[in-house]
PDB file of C-alpha atoms in Angstrom:
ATOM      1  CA  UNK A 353     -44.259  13.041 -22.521  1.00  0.00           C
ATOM      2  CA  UNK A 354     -42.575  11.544 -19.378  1.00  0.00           C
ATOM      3  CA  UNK A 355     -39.742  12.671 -17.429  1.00  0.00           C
ATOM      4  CA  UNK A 356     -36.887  10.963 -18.632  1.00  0.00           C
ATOM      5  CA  UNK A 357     -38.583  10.078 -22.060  1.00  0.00           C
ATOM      6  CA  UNK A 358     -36.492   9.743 -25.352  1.00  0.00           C
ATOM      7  CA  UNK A 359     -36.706  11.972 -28.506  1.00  0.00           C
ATOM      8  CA  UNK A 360     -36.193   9.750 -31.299  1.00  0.00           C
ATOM      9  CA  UNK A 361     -35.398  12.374 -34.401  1.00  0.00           C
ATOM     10  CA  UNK A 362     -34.790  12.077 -38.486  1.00  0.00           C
ATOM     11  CA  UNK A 363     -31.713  13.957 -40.458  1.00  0.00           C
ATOM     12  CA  UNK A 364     -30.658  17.310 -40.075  1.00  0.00           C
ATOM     13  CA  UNK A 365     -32.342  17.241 -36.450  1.00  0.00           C
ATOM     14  CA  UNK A 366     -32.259  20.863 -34.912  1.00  0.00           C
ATOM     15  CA  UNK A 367     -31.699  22.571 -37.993  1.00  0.00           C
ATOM     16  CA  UNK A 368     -31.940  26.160 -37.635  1.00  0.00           C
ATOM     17  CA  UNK A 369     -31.846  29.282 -35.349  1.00  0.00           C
ATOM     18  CA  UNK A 370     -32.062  26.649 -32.113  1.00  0.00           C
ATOM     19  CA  UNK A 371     -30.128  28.255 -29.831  1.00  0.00           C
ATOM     20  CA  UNK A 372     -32.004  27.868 -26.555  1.00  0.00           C
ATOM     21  CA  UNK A 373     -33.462  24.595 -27.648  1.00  0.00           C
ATOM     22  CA  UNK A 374     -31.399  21.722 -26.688  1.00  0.00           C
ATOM     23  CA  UNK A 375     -31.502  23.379 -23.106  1.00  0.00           C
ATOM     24  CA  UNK A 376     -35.485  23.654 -23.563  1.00  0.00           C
ATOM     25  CA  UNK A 377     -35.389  19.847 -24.013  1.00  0.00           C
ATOM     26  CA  UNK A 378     -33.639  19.362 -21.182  1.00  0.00           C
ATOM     27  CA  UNK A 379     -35.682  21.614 -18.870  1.00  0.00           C
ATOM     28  CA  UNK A 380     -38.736  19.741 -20.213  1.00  0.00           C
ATOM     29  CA  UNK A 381     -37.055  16.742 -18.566  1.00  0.00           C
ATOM     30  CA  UNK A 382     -36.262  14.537 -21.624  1.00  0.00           C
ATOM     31  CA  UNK A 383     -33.423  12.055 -21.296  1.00  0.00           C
ATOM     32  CA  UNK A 384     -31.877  12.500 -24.276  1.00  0.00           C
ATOM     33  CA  UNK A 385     -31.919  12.552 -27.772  1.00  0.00           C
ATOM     34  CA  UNK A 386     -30.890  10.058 -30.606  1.00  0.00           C
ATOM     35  CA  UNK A 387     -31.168  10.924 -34.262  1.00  0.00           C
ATOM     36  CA  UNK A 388     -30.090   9.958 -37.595  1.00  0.00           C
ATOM     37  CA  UNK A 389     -28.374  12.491 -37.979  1.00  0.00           C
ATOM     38  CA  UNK A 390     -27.896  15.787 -36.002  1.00  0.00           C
ATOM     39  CA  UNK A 391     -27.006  19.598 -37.115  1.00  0.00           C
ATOM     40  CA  UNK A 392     -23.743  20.704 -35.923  1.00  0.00           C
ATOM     41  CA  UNK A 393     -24.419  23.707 -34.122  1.00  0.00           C
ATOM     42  CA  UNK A 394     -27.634  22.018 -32.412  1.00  0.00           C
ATOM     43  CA  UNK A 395     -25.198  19.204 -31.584  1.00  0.00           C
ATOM     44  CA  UNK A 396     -22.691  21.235 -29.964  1.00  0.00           C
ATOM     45  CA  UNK A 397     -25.351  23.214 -27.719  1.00  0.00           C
ATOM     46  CA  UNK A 398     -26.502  20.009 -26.683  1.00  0.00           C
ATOM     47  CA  UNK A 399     -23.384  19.111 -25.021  1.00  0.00           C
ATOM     48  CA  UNK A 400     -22.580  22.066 -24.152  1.00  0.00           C
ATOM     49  CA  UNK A 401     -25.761  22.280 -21.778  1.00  0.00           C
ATOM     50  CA  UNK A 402     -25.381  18.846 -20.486  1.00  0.00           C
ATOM     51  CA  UNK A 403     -28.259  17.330 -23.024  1.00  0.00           C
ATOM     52  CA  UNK A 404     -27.078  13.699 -23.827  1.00  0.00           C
ATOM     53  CA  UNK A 405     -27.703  13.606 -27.567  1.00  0.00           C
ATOM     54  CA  UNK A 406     -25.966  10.740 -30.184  1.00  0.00           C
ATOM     55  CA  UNK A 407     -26.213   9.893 -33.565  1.00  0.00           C
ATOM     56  CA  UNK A 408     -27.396   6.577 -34.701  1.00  0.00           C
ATOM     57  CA  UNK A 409     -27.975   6.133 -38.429  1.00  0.00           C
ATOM     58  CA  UNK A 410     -31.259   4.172 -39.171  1.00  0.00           C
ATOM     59  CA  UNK A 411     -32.583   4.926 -35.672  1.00  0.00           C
ATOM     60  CA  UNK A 412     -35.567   7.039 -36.850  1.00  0.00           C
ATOM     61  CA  UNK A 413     -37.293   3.595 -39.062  1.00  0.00           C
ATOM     62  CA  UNK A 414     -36.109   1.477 -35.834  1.00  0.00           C
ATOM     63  CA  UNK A 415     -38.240   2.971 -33.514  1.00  0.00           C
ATOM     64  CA  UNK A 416     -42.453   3.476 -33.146  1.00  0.00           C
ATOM     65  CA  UNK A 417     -44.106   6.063 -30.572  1.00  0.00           C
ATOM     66  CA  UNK A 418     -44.265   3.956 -27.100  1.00  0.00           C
ATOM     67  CA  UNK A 419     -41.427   2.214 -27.992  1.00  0.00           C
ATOM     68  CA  UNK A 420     -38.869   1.603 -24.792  1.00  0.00           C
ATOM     69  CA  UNK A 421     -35.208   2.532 -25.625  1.00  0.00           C
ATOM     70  CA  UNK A 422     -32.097   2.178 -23.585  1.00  0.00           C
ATOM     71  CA  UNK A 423     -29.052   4.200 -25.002  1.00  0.00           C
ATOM     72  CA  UNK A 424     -25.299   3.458 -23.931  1.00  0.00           C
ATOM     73  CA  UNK A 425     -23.219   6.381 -24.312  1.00  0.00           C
ATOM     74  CA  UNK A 426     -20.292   4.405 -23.578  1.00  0.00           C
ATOM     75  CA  UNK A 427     -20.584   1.337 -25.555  1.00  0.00           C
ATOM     76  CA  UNK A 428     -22.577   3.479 -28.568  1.00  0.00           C
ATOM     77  CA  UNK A 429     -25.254   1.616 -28.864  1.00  0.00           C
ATOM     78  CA  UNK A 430     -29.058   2.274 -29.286  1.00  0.00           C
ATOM     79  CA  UNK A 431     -31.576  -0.883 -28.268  1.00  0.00           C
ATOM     80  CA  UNK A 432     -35.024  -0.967 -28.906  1.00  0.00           C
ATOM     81  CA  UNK A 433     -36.396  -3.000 -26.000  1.00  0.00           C
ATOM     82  CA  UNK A 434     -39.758  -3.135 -27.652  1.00  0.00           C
ATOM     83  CA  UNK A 435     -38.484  -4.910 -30.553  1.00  0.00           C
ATOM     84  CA  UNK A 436     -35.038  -6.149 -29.440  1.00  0.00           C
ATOM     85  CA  UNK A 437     -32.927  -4.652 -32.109  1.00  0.00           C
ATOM     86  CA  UNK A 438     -29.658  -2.928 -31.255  1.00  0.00           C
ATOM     87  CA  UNK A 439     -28.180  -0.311 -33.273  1.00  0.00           C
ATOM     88  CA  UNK A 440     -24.548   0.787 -33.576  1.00  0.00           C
ATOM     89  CA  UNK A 441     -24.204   4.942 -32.697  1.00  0.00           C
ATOM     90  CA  UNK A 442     -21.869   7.116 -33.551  1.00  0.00           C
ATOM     91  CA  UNK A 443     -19.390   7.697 -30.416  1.00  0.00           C
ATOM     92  CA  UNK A 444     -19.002  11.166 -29.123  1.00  0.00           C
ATOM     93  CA  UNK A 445     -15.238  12.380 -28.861  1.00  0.00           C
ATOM     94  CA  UNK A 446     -13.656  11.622 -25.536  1.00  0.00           C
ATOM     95  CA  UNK A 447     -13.378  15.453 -24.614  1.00  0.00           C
ATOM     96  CA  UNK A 448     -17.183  15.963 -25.744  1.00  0.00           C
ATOM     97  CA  UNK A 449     -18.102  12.835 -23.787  1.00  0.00           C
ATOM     98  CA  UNK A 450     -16.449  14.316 -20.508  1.00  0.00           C
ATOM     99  CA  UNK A 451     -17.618  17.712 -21.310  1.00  0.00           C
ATOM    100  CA  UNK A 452     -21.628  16.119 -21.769  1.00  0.00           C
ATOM    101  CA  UNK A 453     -20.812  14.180 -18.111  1.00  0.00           C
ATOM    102  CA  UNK A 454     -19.490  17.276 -16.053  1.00  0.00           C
ATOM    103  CA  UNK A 455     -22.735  18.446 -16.540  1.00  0.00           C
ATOM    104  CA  UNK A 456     -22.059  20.722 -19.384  1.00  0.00           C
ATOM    105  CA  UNK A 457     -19.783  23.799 -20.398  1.00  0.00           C
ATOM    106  CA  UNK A 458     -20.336  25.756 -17.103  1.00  0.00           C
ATOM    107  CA  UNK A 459     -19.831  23.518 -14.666  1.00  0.00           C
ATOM    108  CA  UNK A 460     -16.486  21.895 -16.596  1.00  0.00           C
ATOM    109  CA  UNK A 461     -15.123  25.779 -16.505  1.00  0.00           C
ATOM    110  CA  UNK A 462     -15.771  26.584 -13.161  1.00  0.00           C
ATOM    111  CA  UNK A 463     -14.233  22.987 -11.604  1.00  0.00           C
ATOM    112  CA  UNK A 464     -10.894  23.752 -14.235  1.00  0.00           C
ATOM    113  CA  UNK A 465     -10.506  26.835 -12.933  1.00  0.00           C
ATOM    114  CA  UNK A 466     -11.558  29.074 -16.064  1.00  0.00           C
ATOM    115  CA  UNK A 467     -14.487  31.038 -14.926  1.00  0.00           C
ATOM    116  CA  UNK A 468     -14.986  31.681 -11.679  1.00  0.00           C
ATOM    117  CA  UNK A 469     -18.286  29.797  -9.793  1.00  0.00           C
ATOM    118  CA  UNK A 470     -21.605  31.123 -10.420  1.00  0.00           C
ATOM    119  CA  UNK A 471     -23.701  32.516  -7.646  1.00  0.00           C
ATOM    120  CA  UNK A 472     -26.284  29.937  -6.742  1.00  0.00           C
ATOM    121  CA  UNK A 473     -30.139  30.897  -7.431  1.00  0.00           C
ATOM    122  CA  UNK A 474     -32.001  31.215  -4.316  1.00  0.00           C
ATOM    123  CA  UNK A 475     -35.728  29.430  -4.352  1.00  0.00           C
ATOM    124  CA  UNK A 476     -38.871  31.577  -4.539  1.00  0.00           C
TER     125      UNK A 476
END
């Protein structure tokens, strides 16, 4: 895996007790994440930690490991630059959208006014 790379998932992807893992995914530097078809909770935590993920049906058969991608949040579209084929995504809703681009549920909070800022870490 490469900074930046993109996780190309099946149905149902994050299924489960998965908390912490859409912001693991992110820490690990991944770009994002398109599936088929992605569990709602998983979906939500995804956004909510600023972890660009979209759903594009057929997207899992599109694809082959080493495959280039280049996803268009804005235009909902998934191309496989390997292969040329362009898929059609599912659109996030407009508040999720600006939510996923303010750099998650924090940040959008503190810059609206409902939490106050958070103290910044200090480096080791």
């Amino acid at each position: 895996m490469q900074p930046g790379d993109i996780l190309v998932g099946g149905k149902n992807f994050g299924m489960g007790s998965s908390r912490p893992a859409a912001r693991s995914l992110r820490n690990l530097g991944l770009g994002c994440l398109v599936a088929h078809s992605i569990n709602g909770l998983f979906f939500r935590n995804c956004v909510n930690f600023a972890f660009p993920a979209m759903e594009c049906r057929g997207v899992f058969d599109a694809f082959s490991e080493g495959d280039v991608a280049e996803i268009d949040f804005d235009a909902c579209t998934v191309r496989n630059v390997t292969t040329g084929k362009t898929l059609a995504a599912i659109g996030l809703p407009p508040r999720l959208l600006a939510l996923l681009k303010a750099g998650g549920i924090y940040p959008m909070l503190e810059r609206e006014g409902y939490i106050a800022p958070r103290a910044q870490k200090s480096a080791i």
